[in-house]
Amino acid sequence: MEYFKGITKIKYEGSDSKNPFAFKYYNPEEKVLGKKMKDHLKFSMAYWHTLVADGKDPFGNATMERPWDEITTDPMEQAKVRVKVAFEFMEKMGLEYFCFHDRDIAPEGKTIEQSNKNLDEIVDIIESEMKRTGIKLLWGTANLFSNKRFVNGASTSPNADIFAFAATQVKKAMEITKRLDGSGFTFWGGREGYETLLNTDMKLEQDNFARFLHMAVDYAKEIGFEGQFYIEPKPKEPTKHQYDFDSATVISFLRKYDLINDFKLNIETNHATLAGHTMNHEIRLAVDNGVLGSVDANQGDLLLGWDTDQFPTNIHDTALTMYEIIRGGGFNTGGLNFDAKVRRSSFSVEDLFYGHIAGMDAYAVGLKVAARLWEDRVIEDNLAKRYSSYKKGIGKDIVEEKVGFKELEKYILNKKVLDLNESGRQELLESIINQYIIG
Ligand code: XLS
Ligand code: NI
Ligand code: NI
């Protein structure tokens, strides 16, 4: 059965094309810095936004018109249809990876045994579709936030039974991720955080969170799951104080609890901006600390204070994001997962294609701009010059840790006239970036 009738595989037609069902910039086989575009970018579909989201918001009901959900009202039968829809969509889009939460792919049952049975049944179908198409699982995860039992968090719940339930759920989610040969497993904080200290033992909650992650690492060893674990930082939403606020917070958490060698970061653009950072700042921190793992590619609306999860279309941002990724050596286990949803007024099936095409084209442009900036060493040469005082003399002694306050005082007293500061040339650099974008 074909679900997207009349839509054929999306092809690259170049920037003059007026065909809305074509890539204007994403040319998967084109080589950039010696590697195919598709292997730099490793685009992935988020199952939850593309197959499950229905356009509900706090003020209105579902708007999405999904003919395949009308075929049956039985949730398991619907889940089976959605697998076929998902793979047809990815094939037509040329998306070679996907990501899911356990509860996106199969409905939760009345008991955990029933939920796991539902998962096994759907995973059978996913497995055969993966074999048929060659599409791979970028990462799996567990939904530890939708059900009301997680109202006070999962591994940071004040209720030990909930901690145990969450462990049981993650155990199964790891098993199916291993079965599908997933290259990663993500922990996004969900409701791991709190609203008020009046009722919260923050130290116990954070200690328990770390205990939970150590259990996951132990279990991965036990079952031979070799995928990469990720933590996905996010501030503010859904709890007021999310424990995984941003890259810096997560890195210090991982160090404190001796998890830094077992986890990398999955960094999301909209979460970066919610934390008051740019995406390139968040990636730079991860790269400099050796923990860049994967990216949830989307964009927020800077005028709104929540996670709008829009498809990325801002090529200035995709260029600077790709620059940091290239500078960090590119993806290993990770990729660019479109954790992005079409607006609730973009309710037709075609919009799912337009959204992904927009995002893939924006990242293709970003990649090409970033590659040229990298090859021409525009930013790197400027940095080398700006910090050159640390390559010689007293600066070299500082970097090599040969001097302390006393030696520096002596140096300054002898020196009398300091070397002049140099302009940071921010506006010049910004206009050069524009020049590279426009071409
Ligand atoms: C929510 C997160 C979520 C994770 C996966 O804001 O981005 O979608 O990526 O649990
Ligand atoms: Ni995400
Ligand atoms: Ni998000």
XYZ file of C-alpha atoms and ligand atoms in Angstrom:
451
model
C 0.000 0.000 0.000
C 1.267 3.484 -0.869
C 0.363 6.250 1.593
C 1.884 9.269 -0.135
C 0.325 8.798 -3.541
C 1.511 11.162 -6.197
C 4.687 12.077 -4.323
C 7.806 10.426 -5.699
C 11.314 10.363 -4.279
C 12.545 13.896 -3.575
C 15.478 14.711 -5.848
C 18.061 17.451 -6.039
C 17.139 19.866 -8.837
C 19.356 22.843 -8.021
C 18.644 26.387 -6.920
C 16.706 27.360 -10.056
C 14.045 24.707 -9.502
C 10.525 25.879 -8.751
C 9.380 22.363 -7.835
C 8.300 22.382 -4.177
C 8.981 18.623 -4.017
C 12.679 18.975 -4.862
C 15.872 19.857 -3.032
C 17.366 23.133 -4.163
C 20.666 22.775 -2.243
C 20.823 19.312 -0.655
C 22.618 17.082 -3.119
C 23.271 13.915 -1.101
C 26.084 12.515 -3.250
C 27.959 15.813 -3.731
C 31.358 15.825 -2.054
C 32.186 18.519 0.480
C 35.613 18.412 2.144
C 36.131 14.979 0.581
C 32.967 13.442 2.045
C 29.429 13.053 0.695
C 26.944 15.646 1.936
C 24.681 12.933 3.277
C 27.524 11.488 5.362
C 28.374 14.869 6.874
C 24.774 15.633 7.742
C 23.306 12.213 8.596
C 19.704 13.449 8.607
C 17.239 11.651 10.836
C 13.462 11.722 11.195
C 11.927 12.139 14.655
C 9.125 9.590 14.895
C 7.228 11.591 17.518
C 6.819 14.766 15.497
C 6.270 13.220 12.081
C 4.103 10.213 12.907
C 2.505 11.008 16.236
C 2.066 14.787 16.713
C -1.450 15.870 15.834
C -1.394 19.639 16.261
C -2.921 19.811 19.751
C -1.973 22.875 21.770
C -3.207 24.170 25.144
C -6.019 26.039 23.385
C -7.088 23.728 20.621
C -7.616 20.194 19.458
C -5.858 18.138 16.831
C -5.606 19.728 13.389
C -3.400 17.310 11.461
C -5.045 15.534 8.544
C -3.469 12.078 8.500
C -5.499 9.760 6.274
C -3.602 6.682 7.500
C -4.879 7.237 11.057
C -8.440 6.939 9.743
C -7.920 3.406 8.434
C -8.549 1.876 11.862
C -9.326 3.023 15.387
C -7.475 0.160 17.067
C -4.283 1.677 18.551
C -2.105 -1.369 17.779
C -3.330 -1.564 14.187
C -2.722 2.176 13.858
C 0.812 1.732 15.189
C 1.466 -0.945 12.550
C 0.229 1.317 9.762
C 2.397 4.149 11.032
C 5.554 2.040 10.681
C 4.813 1.556 6.991
C 4.013 5.265 6.614
C 7.243 6.188 8.403
C 9.427 4.082 6.142
C 7.703 5.204 2.953
C 8.188 8.793 4.097
C 11.881 8.317 4.920
C 12.502 6.530 1.645
C 10.831 9.296 -0.340
C 12.676 11.993 1.625
C 16.039 10.234 1.420
C 16.308 10.230 5.232
C 18.671 7.418 6.202
C 18.135 7.517 9.981
C 15.342 7.866 12.504
C 14.875 8.256 16.261
C 11.989 7.207 18.507
C 10.649 7.032 22.049
C 9.256 3.655 23.107
C 5.763 5.150 23.416
C 5.857 6.742 19.936
C 6.069 3.433 18.143
C 3.645 1.330 20.218
C 0.764 2.194 22.556
C 1.238 1.765 26.277
C -0.716 -1.223 27.639
C -2.563 -1.604 30.930
C 0.440 -3.421 32.398
C 4.164 -3.164 31.706
C 4.042 -6.734 30.319
C 1.389 -5.650 27.813
C 3.355 -2.517 26.872
C 6.462 -4.610 26.253
C 4.496 -7.108 24.185
C 3.129 -4.253 22.065
C 6.680 -2.998 21.578
C 7.959 -6.402 20.497
C 5.223 -6.719 17.918
C 5.963 -3.314 16.390
C 9.727 -3.746 16.599
C 9.350 -6.897 14.453
C 7.817 -4.752 11.708
C 10.369 -1.952 12.144
C 13.164 -4.490 11.915
C 11.907 -5.896 8.634
C 11.375 -2.396 7.200
C 14.936 -1.491 8.204
C 16.222 -4.576 6.390
C 14.144 -3.777 3.317
C 15.249 -0.131 3.083
C 18.689 0.026 4.741
C 17.422 2.861 6.968
C 19.147 2.893 10.381
C 18.264 3.812 13.941
C 20.244 6.884 15.080
C 19.027 6.589 18.653
C 16.241 5.265 20.779
C 14.874 6.669 24.014
C 12.172 6.109 26.627
C 9.262 8.446 27.222
C 9.494 9.077 30.971
C 7.351 12.215 30.999
C 3.900 11.792 29.393
C 2.230 9.322 31.754
C 0.854 10.849 34.953
C 2.994 8.515 37.073
C 5.938 10.736 36.053
C 4.302 13.895 37.358
C 7.165 14.390 39.831
C 9.902 13.095 37.545
C 11.177 9.597 36.801
C 14.626 8.840 38.244
C 14.326 12.081 40.259
C 10.879 11.270 41.620
C 10.442 11.420 45.411
C 8.691 8.038 45.043
C 11.072 5.048 44.818
C 8.470 2.928 43.015
C 8.478 5.435 40.188
C 12.286 5.259 40.030
C 11.960 1.471 39.748
C 9.232 1.733 37.110
C 11.359 4.140 35.039
C 14.276 1.691 35.268
C 12.033 -1.120 34.036
C 10.935 1.015 31.102
C 14.461 2.137 30.160
C 15.686 -1.462 30.391
C 13.193 -2.488 27.723
C 13.866 0.600 25.587
C 17.589 -0.235 25.652
C 16.864 -3.827 24.668
C 14.837 -2.823 21.619
C 17.415 -0.166 20.675
C 20.092 -2.852 20.774
C 17.904 -5.215 18.778
C 17.502 -2.542 16.086
C 21.249 -1.874 16.151
C 20.747 1.734 17.275
C 23.959 3.761 17.309
C 22.835 5.679 20.394
C 20.458 5.942 23.322
C 19.299 9.342 24.579
C 18.285 10.611 27.976
C 16.457 13.882 27.645
C 15.645 15.171 31.132
C 11.860 14.937 30.712
C 10.518 15.957 34.096
C 13.867 15.569 35.880
C 13.817 18.890 37.695
C 11.578 20.685 40.175
C 9.163 23.545 40.725
C 9.940 24.611 44.295
C 12.618 23.886 46.906
C 9.874 23.965 49.534
C 9.142 20.329 48.663
C 12.359 19.174 46.987
C 15.473 17.369 48.197
C 17.612 18.500 45.293
C 20.732 16.633 46.425
C 18.963 13.276 46.716
C 17.216 13.804 43.370
C 20.459 14.580 41.552
C 22.302 11.722 43.259
C 19.493 9.383 42.218
C 19.597 10.660 38.659
C 23.300 9.746 38.536
C 22.594 6.347 40.131
C 20.017 5.705 37.422
C 22.497 6.560 34.659
C 25.143 4.294 36.218
C 22.583 1.470 36.210
C 21.996 2.110 32.503
C 25.745 1.925 31.818
C 25.987 -1.338 33.786
C 23.033 -2.844 31.978
C 24.444 -1.844 28.576
C 27.596 -3.790 29.438
C 25.556 -6.735 30.582
C 23.582 -7.021 27.348
C 26.419 -5.934 25.066
C 24.770 -2.706 23.891
C 27.588 -0.714 22.349
C 25.663 2.365 21.252
C 26.613 5.779 22.568
C 24.670 7.196 25.531
C 23.608 10.828 25.190
C 22.212 13.409 27.554
C 20.136 16.113 25.893
C 20.359 19.418 27.783
C 17.268 21.587 28.075
C 16.308 24.401 30.469
C 12.948 25.587 31.802
C 10.531 23.158 30.204
C 8.610 21.236 31.484
C 9.878 21.933 35.022
C 11.042 25.354 36.151
C 14.498 24.110 37.176
C 15.538 21.350 34.757
C 18.619 19.525 36.077
C 20.118 19.254 32.567
C 19.927 23.016 31.944
C 22.645 23.407 29.284
C 25.932 21.914 28.037
C 27.993 23.418 30.860
C 25.634 22.120 33.553
C 25.522 18.639 32.064
C 29.291 18.454 31.630
C 29.875 19.335 35.275
C 27.205 16.810 36.352
C 28.875 14.075 34.278
C 32.266 14.913 35.799
C 30.977 15.062 39.358
C 29.315 11.653 39.102
C 32.062 9.923 37.118
C 29.927 9.517 34.000
C 31.999 11.671 31.641
C 33.467 8.678 29.799
C 30.119 7.012 29.222
C 27.989 9.916 28.004
C 28.128 12.470 25.242
C 25.709 15.320 24.565
C 22.792 15.473 22.173
C 22.446 19.208 21.648
C 19.216 20.794 20.422
C 19.114 24.224 18.794
C 15.883 25.365 20.417
C 17.106 24.221 23.838
C 20.301 26.232 23.391
C 18.376 29.421 22.734
C 15.955 28.754 25.614
C 19.010 28.558 27.875
C 20.106 31.978 26.618
C 22.930 30.578 24.478
C 23.613 30.246 20.801
C 23.739 26.744 19.325
C 27.359 27.284 18.293
C 28.240 28.125 21.915
C 26.664 24.886 23.128
C 28.466 22.797 20.506
C 31.797 24.533 21.066
C 31.619 23.687 24.783
C 30.827 20.058 24.019
C 33.648 19.787 21.473
C 36.171 21.431 23.784
C 35.235 18.912 26.478
C 35.299 15.917 24.138
C 31.582 15.184 24.460
C 29.910 16.237 21.213
C 27.587 13.369 20.344
C 24.590 14.281 18.228
C 22.342 17.200 17.317
C 18.583 17.732 17.471
C 18.220 20.097 14.535
C 15.386 22.582 14.766
C 14.945 26.250 15.543
C 12.991 28.246 18.082
C 11.219 31.554 17.847
C 13.254 34.085 19.779
C 10.103 36.072 20.559
C 8.513 33.105 22.307
C 9.709 31.583 25.549
C 9.155 27.896 24.852
C 10.348 25.009 22.712
C 8.559 25.667 19.423
C 10.580 22.946 17.623
C 10.352 24.534 14.172
C 12.119 23.206 11.119
C 15.475 24.968 10.747
C 15.450 27.557 7.969
C 17.883 30.165 9.250
C 20.991 29.640 7.120
C 23.131 31.963 9.206
C 22.517 29.647 12.161
C 22.918 26.404 10.208
C 26.242 27.717 8.830
C 27.612 28.503 12.284
C 26.282 25.206 13.677
C 27.928 23.232 10.873
C 31.109 25.228 11.350
C 31.385 24.050 14.957
C 30.587 20.470 13.946
C 33.272 20.491 11.238
C 35.719 22.134 13.623
C 34.949 19.332 16.086
C 35.769 16.653 13.496
C 32.202 15.844 12.395
C 29.767 13.219 13.620
C 30.797 9.780 14.717
C 27.756 7.974 16.156
C 25.533 11.055 15.939
C 23.719 12.957 13.221
C 21.207 15.730 12.594
C 17.877 14.575 13.952
C 14.959 16.775 12.943
C 13.373 17.217 16.341
C 11.013 19.554 14.520
C 7.320 19.733 13.812
C 5.250 21.523 11.225
C 3.038 24.316 12.600
C -0.480 23.319 13.574
C -1.811 25.366 10.680
C 0.467 23.401 8.311
C -1.816 20.419 8.699
C -1.617 18.678 5.339
C 0.501 15.653 4.507
C 2.487 17.687 1.953
C 3.675 19.984 4.743
C 5.644 17.087 6.250
C 7.656 17.013 3.027
C 8.015 20.790 2.795
C 9.233 20.978 6.382
C 11.926 18.355 5.896
C 12.969 19.756 2.520
C 13.325 23.222 4.091
C 15.458 21.807 6.913
C 17.652 19.648 4.691
C 18.257 22.488 2.244
C 19.068 24.907 5.079
C 21.638 22.490 6.513
C 23.105 21.773 3.062
C 23.703 25.500 2.566
C 25.082 25.719 6.098
C 27.472 22.837 5.431
C 28.824 24.394 2.238
C 29.325 27.803 3.834
C 30.995 26.217 6.849
C 33.284 24.093 4.656
C 34.506 27.170 2.770
C 35.056 29.116 5.993
C 37.019 26.153 7.320
C 39.104 25.672 4.153
C 39.934 29.362 3.902
C 40.752 29.402 7.623
C 38.852 32.677 7.971
C 38.014 32.204 11.638
C 40.995 30.027 12.601
C 43.633 32.439 11.238
C 41.972 35.336 12.990
C 41.961 33.393 16.253
C 45.621 32.461 15.873
C 46.495 36.118 15.384
C 44.277 37.375 18.208
C 45.831 34.991 20.745
C 49.399 35.124 19.395
C 50.715 36.744 22.600
C 50.359 33.325 24.253
C 52.751 31.736 21.762
C 55.843 33.602 22.946
C 57.433 35.326 25.939
C 55.374 35.735 29.070
C 52.218 34.408 27.389
C 53.995 31.143 26.575
C 55.168 30.928 30.204
C 51.558 31.340 31.375
C 50.284 28.640 29.056
C 53.111 26.301 30.052
C 52.318 27.023 33.698
C 55.867 28.175 34.454
C 54.932 31.386 36.279
C 52.799 32.503 39.227
C 51.612 35.847 40.597
C 55.091 36.824 41.874
C 56.789 36.263 38.506
C 53.986 38.088 36.731
C 54.294 41.019 39.123
C 58.012 41.188 38.440
C 57.372 41.072 34.699
C 54.825 43.910 34.879
C 56.996 46.111 37.124
C 59.850 45.768 34.638
C 57.679 46.242 31.605
C 56.078 49.627 32.430
C 54.448 50.046 28.983
C 51.971 47.285 28.158
C 51.507 45.896 24.665
C 48.558 47.566 22.961
C 45.169 45.888 22.736
C 43.968 45.125 19.250
C 40.478 45.560 17.847
C 38.251 42.477 17.962
C 36.949 43.331 14.461
C 33.534 41.812 15.153
C 31.667 43.746 12.454
C 34.297 42.919 9.851
C 34.002 39.221 10.681
C 30.213 39.374 10.603
C 30.276 40.933 7.153
C 32.718 38.281 5.935
C 30.322 35.579 7.153
C 27.543 37.234 5.135
C 29.821 37.320 2.107
C 30.404 33.575 2.458
C 26.680 32.945 2.822
C 25.674 35.000 -0.188
C 28.581 33.661 -2.258
C 11.992 17.769 24.181
C 13.091 16.969 23.653
C 12.706 15.551 23.260
C 13.926 14.708 23.133
C 13.672 13.250 23.158
O 12.054 18.973 24.251
O 13.690 17.652 22.609
O 11.952 15.567 22.100
O 14.654 15.011 21.987
O 13.062 12.844 24.338
Ni 15.146 16.904 21.340
Ni 12.964 19.982 22.295
